[in-house]
XYZ file of N, CA and C in Angstrom:
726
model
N 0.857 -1.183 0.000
C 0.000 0.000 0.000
C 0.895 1.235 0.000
N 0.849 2.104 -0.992
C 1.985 3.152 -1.260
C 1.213 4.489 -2.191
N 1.044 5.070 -1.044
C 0.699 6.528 -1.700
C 0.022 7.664 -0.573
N -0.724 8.503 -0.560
C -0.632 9.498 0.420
C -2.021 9.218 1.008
N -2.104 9.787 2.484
C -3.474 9.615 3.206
C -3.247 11.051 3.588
N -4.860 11.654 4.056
C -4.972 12.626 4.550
C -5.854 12.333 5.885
N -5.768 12.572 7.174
C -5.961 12.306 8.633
C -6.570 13.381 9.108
N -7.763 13.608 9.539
C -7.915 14.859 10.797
C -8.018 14.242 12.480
N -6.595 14.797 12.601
C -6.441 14.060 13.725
C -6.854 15.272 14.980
N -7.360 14.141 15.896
C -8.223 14.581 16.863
C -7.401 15.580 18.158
N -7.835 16.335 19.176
C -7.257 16.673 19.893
C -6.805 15.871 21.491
N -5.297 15.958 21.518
C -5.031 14.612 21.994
C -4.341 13.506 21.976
N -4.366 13.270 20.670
C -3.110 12.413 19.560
C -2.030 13.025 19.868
N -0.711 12.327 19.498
C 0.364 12.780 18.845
C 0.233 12.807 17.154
N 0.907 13.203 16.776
C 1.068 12.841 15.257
C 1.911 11.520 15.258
N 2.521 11.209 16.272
C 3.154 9.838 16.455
C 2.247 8.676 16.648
N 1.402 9.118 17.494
C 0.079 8.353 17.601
C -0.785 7.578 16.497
N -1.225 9.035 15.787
C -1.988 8.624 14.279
C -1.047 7.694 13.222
N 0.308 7.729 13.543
C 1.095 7.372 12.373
C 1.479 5.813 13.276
N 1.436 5.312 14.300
C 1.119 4.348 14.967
C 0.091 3.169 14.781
N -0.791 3.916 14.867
C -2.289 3.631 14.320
C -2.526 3.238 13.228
N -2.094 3.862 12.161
C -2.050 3.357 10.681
C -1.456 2.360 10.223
N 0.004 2.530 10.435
C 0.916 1.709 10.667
C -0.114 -0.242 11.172
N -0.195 0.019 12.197
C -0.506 -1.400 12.856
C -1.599 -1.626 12.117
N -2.883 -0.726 11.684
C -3.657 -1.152 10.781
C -3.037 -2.085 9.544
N -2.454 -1.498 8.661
C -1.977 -2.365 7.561
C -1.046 -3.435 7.821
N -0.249 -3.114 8.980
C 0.585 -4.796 9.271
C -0.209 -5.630 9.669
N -1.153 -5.184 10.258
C -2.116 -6.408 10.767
C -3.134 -7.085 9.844
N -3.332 -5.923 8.473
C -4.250 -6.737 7.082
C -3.326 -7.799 6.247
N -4.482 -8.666 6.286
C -3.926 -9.291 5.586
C -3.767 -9.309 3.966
N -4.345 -8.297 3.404
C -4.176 -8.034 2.353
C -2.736 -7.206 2.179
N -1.738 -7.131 2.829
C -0.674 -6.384 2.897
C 0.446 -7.285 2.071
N 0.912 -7.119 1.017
C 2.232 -7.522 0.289
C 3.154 -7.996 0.371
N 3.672 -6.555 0.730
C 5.482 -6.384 1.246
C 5.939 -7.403 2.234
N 7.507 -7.594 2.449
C 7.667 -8.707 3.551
C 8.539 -8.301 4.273
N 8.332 -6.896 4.564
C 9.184 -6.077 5.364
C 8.428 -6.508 6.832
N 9.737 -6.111 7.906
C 8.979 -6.126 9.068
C 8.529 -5.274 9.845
N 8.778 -3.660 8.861
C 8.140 -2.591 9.653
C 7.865 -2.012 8.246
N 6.362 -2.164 8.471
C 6.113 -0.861 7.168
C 5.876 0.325 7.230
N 6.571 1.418 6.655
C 7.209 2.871 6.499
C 5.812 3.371 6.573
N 5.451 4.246 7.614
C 4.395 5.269 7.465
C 5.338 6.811 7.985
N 5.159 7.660 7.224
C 5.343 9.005 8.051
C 4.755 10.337 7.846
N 4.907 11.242 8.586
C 3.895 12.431 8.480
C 5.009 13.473 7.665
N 3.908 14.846 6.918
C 5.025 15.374 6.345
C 4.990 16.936 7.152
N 4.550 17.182 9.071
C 4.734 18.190 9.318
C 3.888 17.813 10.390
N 4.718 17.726 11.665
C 3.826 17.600 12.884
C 2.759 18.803 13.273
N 1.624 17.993 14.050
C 0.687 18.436 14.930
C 0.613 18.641 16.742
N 0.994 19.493 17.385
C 0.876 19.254 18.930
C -0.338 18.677 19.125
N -0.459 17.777 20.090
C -1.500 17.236 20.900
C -2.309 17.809 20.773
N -2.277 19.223 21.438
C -3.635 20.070 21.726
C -4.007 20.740 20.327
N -3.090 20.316 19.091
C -3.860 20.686 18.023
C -4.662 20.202 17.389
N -4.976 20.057 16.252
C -6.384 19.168 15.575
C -6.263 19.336 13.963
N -6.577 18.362 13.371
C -6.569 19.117 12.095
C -6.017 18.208 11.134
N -5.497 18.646 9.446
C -4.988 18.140 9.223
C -3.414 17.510 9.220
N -3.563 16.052 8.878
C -2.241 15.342 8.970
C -2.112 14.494 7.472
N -1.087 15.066 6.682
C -0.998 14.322 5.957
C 0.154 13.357 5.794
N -0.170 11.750 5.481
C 0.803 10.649 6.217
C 1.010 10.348 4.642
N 2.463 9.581 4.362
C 2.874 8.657 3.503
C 2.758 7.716 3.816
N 2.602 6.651 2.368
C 2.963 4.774 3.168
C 3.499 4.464 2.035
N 4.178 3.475 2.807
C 5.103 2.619 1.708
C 6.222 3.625 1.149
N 6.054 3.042 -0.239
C 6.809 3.570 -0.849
C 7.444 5.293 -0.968
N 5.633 5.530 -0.658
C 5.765 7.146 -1.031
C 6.434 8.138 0.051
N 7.064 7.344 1.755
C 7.688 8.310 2.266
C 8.727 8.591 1.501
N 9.233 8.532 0.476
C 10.187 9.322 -0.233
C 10.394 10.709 -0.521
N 8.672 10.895 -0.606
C 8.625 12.149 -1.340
C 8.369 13.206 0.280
N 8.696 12.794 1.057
C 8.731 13.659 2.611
C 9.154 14.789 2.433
N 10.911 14.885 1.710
C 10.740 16.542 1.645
C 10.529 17.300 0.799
N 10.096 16.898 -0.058
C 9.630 17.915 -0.758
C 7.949 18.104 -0.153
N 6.761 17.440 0.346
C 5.853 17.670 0.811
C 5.897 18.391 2.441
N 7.025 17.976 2.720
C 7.148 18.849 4.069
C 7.375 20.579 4.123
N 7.649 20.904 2.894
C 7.723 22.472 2.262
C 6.822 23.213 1.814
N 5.500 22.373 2.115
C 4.002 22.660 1.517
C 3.788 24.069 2.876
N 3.052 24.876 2.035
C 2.581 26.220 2.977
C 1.261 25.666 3.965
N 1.061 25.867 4.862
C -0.089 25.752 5.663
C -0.848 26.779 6.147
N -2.882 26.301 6.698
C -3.485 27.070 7.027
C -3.885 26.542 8.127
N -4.148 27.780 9.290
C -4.804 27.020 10.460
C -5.894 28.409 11.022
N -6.798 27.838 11.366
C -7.477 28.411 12.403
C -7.164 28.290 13.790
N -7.463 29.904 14.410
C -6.133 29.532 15.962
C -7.797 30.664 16.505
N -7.149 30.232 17.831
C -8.373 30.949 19.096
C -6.763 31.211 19.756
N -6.660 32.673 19.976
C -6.016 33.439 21.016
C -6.780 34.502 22.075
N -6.244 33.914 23.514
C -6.772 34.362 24.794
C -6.004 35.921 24.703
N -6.193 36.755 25.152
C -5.815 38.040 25.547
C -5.908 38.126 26.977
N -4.958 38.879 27.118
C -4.335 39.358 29.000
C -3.789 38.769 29.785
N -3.361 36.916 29.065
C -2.312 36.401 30.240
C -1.056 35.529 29.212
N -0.335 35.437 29.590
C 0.851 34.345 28.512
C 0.466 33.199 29.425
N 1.233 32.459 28.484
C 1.499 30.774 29.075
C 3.156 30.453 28.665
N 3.342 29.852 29.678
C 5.253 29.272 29.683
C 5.243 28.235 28.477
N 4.034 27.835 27.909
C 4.103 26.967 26.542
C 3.884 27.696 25.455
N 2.901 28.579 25.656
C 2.326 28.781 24.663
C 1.156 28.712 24.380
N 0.667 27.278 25.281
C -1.076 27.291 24.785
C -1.135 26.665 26.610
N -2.507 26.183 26.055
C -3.216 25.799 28.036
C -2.328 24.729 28.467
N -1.609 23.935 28.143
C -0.509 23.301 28.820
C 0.192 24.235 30.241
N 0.785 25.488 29.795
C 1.759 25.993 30.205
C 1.304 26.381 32.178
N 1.683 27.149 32.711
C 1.595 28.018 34.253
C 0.905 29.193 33.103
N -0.038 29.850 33.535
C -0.286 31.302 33.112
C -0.232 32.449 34.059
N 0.174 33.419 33.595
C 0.707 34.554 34.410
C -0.447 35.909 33.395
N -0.856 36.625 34.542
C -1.582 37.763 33.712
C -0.878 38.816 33.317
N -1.161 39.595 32.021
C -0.212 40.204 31.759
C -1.185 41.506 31.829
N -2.554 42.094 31.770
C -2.916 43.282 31.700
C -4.607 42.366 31.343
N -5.246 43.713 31.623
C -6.887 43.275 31.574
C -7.674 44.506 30.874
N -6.368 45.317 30.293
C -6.825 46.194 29.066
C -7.412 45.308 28.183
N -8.914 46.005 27.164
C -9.308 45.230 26.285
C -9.027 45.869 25.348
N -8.207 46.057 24.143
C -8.519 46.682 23.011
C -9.603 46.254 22.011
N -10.177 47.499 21.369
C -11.083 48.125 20.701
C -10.993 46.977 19.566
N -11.932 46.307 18.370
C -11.823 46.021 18.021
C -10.632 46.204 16.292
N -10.985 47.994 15.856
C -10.417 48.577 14.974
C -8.966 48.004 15.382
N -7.960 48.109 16.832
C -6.993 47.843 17.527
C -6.512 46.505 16.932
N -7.438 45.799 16.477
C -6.884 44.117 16.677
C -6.962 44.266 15.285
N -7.741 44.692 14.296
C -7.626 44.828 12.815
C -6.429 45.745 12.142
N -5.610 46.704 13.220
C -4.825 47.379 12.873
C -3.474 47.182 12.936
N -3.438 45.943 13.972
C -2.725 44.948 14.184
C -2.001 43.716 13.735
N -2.765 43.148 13.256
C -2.406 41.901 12.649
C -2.043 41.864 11.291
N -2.344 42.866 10.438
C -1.498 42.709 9.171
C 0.261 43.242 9.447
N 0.663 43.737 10.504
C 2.179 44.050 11.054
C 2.883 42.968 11.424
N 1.879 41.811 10.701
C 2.615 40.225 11.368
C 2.907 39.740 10.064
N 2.979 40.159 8.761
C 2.345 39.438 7.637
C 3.587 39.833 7.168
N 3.834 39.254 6.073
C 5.102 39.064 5.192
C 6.481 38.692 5.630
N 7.471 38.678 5.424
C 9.075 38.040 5.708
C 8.923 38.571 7.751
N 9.098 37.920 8.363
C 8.996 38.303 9.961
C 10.003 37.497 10.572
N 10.945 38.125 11.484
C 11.775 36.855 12.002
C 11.003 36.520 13.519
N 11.185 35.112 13.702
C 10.671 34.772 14.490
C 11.215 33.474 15.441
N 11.002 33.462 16.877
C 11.930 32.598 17.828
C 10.715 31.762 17.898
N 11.460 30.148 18.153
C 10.796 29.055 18.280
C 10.482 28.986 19.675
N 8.924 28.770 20.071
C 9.209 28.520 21.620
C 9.969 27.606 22.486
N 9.741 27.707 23.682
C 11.109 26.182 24.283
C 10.239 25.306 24.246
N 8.919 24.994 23.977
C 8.815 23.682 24.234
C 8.326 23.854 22.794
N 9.272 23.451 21.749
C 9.335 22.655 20.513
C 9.777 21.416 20.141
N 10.109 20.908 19.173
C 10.586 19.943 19.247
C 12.045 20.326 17.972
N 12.261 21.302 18.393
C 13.773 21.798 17.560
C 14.765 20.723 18.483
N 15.812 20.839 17.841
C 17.079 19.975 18.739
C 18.246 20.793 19.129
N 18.576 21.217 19.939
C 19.870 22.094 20.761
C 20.814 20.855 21.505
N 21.475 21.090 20.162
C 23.325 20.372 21.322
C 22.652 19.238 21.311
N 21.981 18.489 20.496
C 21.355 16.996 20.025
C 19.860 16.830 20.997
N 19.519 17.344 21.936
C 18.112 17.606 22.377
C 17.149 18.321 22.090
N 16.165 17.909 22.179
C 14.961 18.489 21.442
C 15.016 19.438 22.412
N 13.932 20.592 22.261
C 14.005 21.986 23.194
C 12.895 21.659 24.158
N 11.746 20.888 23.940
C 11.464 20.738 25.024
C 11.361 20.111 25.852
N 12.339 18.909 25.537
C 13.353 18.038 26.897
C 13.829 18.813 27.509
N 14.623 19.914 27.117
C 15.477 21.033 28.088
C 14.649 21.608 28.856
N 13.802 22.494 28.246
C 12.583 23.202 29.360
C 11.853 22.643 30.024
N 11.657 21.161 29.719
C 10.948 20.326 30.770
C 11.964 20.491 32.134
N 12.970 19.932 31.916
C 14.127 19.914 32.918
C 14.820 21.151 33.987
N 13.535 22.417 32.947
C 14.056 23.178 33.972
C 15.124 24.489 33.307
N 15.444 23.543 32.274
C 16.632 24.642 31.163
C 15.793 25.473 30.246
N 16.645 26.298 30.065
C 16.103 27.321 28.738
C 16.981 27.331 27.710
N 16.439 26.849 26.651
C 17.115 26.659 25.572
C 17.475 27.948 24.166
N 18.792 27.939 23.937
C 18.908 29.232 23.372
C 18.607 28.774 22.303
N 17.462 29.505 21.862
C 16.656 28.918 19.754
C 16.747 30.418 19.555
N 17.537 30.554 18.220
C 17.638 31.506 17.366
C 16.871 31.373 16.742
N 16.695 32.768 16.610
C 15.500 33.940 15.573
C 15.331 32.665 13.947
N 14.214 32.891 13.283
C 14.132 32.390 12.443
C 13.360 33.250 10.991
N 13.575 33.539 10.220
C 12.839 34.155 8.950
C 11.663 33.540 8.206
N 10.591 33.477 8.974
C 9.267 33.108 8.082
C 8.414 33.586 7.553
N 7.535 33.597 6.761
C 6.602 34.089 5.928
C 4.686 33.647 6.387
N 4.200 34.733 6.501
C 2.885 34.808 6.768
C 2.416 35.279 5.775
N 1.956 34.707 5.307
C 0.756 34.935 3.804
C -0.137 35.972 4.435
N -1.228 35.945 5.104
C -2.082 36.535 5.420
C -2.318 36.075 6.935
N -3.301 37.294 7.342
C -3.844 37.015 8.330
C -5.026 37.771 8.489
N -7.073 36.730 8.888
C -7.804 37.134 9.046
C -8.338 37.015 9.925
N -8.911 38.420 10.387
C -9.996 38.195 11.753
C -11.100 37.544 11.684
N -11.595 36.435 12.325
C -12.880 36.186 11.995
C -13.390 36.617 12.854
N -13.623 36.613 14.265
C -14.395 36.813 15.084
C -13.398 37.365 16.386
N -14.090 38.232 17.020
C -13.208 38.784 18.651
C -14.255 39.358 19.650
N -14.551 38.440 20.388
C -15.388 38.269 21.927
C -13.860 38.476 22.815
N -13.741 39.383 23.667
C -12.493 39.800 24.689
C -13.344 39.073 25.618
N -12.206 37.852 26.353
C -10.827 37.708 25.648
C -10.055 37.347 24.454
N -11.509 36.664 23.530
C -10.882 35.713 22.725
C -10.812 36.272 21.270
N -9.879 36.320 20.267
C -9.189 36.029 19.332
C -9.656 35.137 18.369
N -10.517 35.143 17.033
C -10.576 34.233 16.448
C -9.512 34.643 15.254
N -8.917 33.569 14.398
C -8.034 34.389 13.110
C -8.155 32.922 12.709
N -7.528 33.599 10.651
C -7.398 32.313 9.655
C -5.804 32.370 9.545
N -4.977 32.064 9.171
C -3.427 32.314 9.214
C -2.695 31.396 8.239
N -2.290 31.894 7.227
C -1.561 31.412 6.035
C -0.065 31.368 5.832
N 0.810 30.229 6.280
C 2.051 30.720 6.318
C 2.834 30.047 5.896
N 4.480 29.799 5.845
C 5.304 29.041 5.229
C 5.431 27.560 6.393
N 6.075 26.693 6.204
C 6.446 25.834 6.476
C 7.455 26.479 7.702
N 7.329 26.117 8.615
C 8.602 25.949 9.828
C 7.935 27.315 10.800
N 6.752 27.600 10.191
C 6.621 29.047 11.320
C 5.597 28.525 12.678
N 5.644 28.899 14.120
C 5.276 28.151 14.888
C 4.523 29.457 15.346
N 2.973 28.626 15.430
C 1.532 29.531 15.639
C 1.722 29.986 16.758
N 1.972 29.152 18.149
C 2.148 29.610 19.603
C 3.236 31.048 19.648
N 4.422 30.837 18.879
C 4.979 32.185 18.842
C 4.453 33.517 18.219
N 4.141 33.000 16.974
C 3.294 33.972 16.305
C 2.334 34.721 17.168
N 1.249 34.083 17.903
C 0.247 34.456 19.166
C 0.923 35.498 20.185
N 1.780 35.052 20.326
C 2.538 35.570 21.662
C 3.200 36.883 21.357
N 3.763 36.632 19.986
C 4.050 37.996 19.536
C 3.132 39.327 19.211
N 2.041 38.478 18.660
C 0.878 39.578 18.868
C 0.158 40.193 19.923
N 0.490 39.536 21.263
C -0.180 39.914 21.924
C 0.884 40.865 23.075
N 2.013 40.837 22.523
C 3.002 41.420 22.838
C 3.151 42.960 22.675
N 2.908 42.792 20.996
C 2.572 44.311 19.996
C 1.243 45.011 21.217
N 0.248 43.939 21.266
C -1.087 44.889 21.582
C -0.558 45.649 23.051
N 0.030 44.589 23.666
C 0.253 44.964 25.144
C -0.576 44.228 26.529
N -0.767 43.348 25.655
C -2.007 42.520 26.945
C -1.241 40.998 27.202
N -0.157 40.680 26.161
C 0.096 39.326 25.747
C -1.165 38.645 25.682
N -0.875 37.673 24.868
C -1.821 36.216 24.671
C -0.954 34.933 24.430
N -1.989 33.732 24.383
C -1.651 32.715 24.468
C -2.730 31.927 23.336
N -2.458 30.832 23.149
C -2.995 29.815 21.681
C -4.071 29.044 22.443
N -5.226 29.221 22.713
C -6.338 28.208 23.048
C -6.849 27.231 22.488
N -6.812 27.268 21.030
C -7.055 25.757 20.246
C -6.255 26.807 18.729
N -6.230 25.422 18.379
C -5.093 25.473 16.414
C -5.619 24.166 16.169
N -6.199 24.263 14.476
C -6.302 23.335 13.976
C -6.087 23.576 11.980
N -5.773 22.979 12.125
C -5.066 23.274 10.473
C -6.007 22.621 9.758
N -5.968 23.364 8.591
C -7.226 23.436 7.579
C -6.656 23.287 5.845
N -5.235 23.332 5.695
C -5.003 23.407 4.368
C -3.301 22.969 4.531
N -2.752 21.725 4.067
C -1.384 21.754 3.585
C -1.151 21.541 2.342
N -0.805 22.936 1.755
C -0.332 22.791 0.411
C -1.929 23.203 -0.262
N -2.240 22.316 -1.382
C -3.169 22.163 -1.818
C -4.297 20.907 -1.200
N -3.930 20.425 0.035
C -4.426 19.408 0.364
C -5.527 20.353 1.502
N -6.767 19.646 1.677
C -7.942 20.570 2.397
C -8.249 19.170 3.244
N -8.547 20.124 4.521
C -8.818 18.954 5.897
C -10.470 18.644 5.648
N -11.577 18.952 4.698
C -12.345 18.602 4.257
C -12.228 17.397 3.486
N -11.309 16.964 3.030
C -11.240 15.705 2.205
C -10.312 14.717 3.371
N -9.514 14.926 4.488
C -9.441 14.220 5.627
C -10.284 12.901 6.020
N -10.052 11.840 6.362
C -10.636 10.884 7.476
C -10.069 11.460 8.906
N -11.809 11.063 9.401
C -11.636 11.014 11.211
C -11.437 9.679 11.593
N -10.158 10.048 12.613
C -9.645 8.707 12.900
C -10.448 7.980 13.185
N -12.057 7.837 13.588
C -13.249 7.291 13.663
C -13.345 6.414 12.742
N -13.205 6.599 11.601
C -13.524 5.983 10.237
C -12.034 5.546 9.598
N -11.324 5.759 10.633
C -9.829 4.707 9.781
C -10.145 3.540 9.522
N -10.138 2.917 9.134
C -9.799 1.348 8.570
C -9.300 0.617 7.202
N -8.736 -0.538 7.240
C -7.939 -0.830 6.374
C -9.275 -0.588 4.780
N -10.361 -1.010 5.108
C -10.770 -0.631 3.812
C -10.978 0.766 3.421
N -11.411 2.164 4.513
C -11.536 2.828 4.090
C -9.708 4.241 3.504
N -9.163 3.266 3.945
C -7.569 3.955 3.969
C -7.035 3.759 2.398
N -7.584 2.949 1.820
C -7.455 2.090 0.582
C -8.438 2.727 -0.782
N -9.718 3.265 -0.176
C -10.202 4.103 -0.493
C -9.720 5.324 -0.339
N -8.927 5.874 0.231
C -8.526 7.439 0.004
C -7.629 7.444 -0.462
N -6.305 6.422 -0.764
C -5.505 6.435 -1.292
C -5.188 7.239 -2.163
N -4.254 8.198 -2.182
C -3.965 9.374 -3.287
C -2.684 8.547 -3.839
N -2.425 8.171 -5.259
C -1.322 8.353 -5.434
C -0.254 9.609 -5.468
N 0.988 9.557 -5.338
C 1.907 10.615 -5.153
C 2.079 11.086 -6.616
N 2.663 10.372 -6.809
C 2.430 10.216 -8.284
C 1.883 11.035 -9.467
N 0.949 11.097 -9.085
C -0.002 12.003 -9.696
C 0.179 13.449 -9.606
N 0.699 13.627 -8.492
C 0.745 15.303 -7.935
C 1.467 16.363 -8.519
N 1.620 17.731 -8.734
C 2.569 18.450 -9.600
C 3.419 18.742 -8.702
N 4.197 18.096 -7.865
C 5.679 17.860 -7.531
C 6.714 18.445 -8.506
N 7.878 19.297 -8.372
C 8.708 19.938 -8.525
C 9.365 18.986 -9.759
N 9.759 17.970 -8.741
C 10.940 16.921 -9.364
C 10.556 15.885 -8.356
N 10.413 14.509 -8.703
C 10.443 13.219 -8.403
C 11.561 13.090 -7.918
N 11.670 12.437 -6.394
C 12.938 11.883 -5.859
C 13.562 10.621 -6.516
N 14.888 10.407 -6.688
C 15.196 9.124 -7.360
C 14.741 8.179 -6.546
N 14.759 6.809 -7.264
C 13.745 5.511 -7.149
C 14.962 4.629 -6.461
């Protein structure tokens, strides 16, 4: 079985989880081929736990084409709290209040396009970047603070949908490697109230739409077989060698 799945994975999962899951699905069909003893599933751009959304997985054959699909632009819908940070980033973290000013709505529309285009931007500590061969948020678990340099990413756009104070609704269009919890934090930095990420769930990688997704509800070996995308097919740059 070799070609692409699309997942809306639930809040809760790892992306290690879902790719777990799949995985043991097809080793355990018996309609399965190959006579490998681990068959290759992988994702092409993790999800935190507390996110939701889409996941799009390779099998078989087609984790090949990982990086070049891991360079796909993404969309997410995010809910940001106003007036306290979090030491994560989202409701995981300790929260500390930062102000109980509300700005005006015009305020938050006058705002958020100052986030949009080339922006450098720091990864939070609890990522899963690697410092001195550890991920960053092994270190901050432990207590350390990990020095993550500034990074240059790209925000396509950014729309308001909705703003009930405290909450933040937005659509957010951006490059590959840019991390929403910072993004949040930075905005709420600009306003002066800080904020924090209350739910993220991604809605678009690449050209791929979390409307055409399975809920892990409805995984199964027949219906996985049915969504089967070949890779193949896709307008990919350049084909990785075989």
């Amino acid at each position: 079985m070799d070609g692409l799945i699309l997942i809306d994975k639930p809040v809760g999962w790892t992306s290690f989880d879902v790719v777990g899951k799949i995985r043991g699905l097809i080793e355990r069909s018996p309609q399965r081929t190959d006579h490998k003893k681990r068959f290759s599933v992988g994702h092409t751009g993790t999800l935190d736990p507390l996110a939701s959304g889409l996941l799009v997985l390779l099998l078989g054959r087609a984790t090949k084409y990982a990086p070049q699909l891991t360079k796909l632009d993404k969309t997410y819908e995010v809910t940001m709290r106003l007036g306290m940070i979090s030491t994560t980033g989202d409701e995981e973290g300790t929260k500390t209040t930062v102000s109980d000013e509300r700005p005006g709505r015009a305020i938050i529309e006058e705002t958020l396009p100052q986030f949009t285009g080339l922006i450098q931007q720091t990864p939070p500590p609890f990522s899963a970047i690697k410092v001195h061969g550890k991920r960053a948020y092994q270190l901050a678990r432990s207590g350390r603070t990990p020095a993550l340099q500034p990074r240059t990413v790209h925000v396509y756009w950014l729309s308001l949908r909705r703003y009930a104070y405290p909450n933040v609704d937005i659509t957010v269009r951006v490059s590959s490697g840019t991390y929403i919890r910072s993004l949040v934090a930075d905005i709420g930095r600009k306003l002066g109230t800080g904020a924090y990420t209350t739910t993220l769930r991604r809605t678009h990688v690449g050209k791929f739409q979390l409307t055409d997704a399975l809920a892990m509800e409805r995984v199964g070996i027949e219906t996985l077989q049915r969504s089967l995308i070949d890779v193949r097919t896709l307008p990919l740059n350049k084909a990785p060698a075989a």
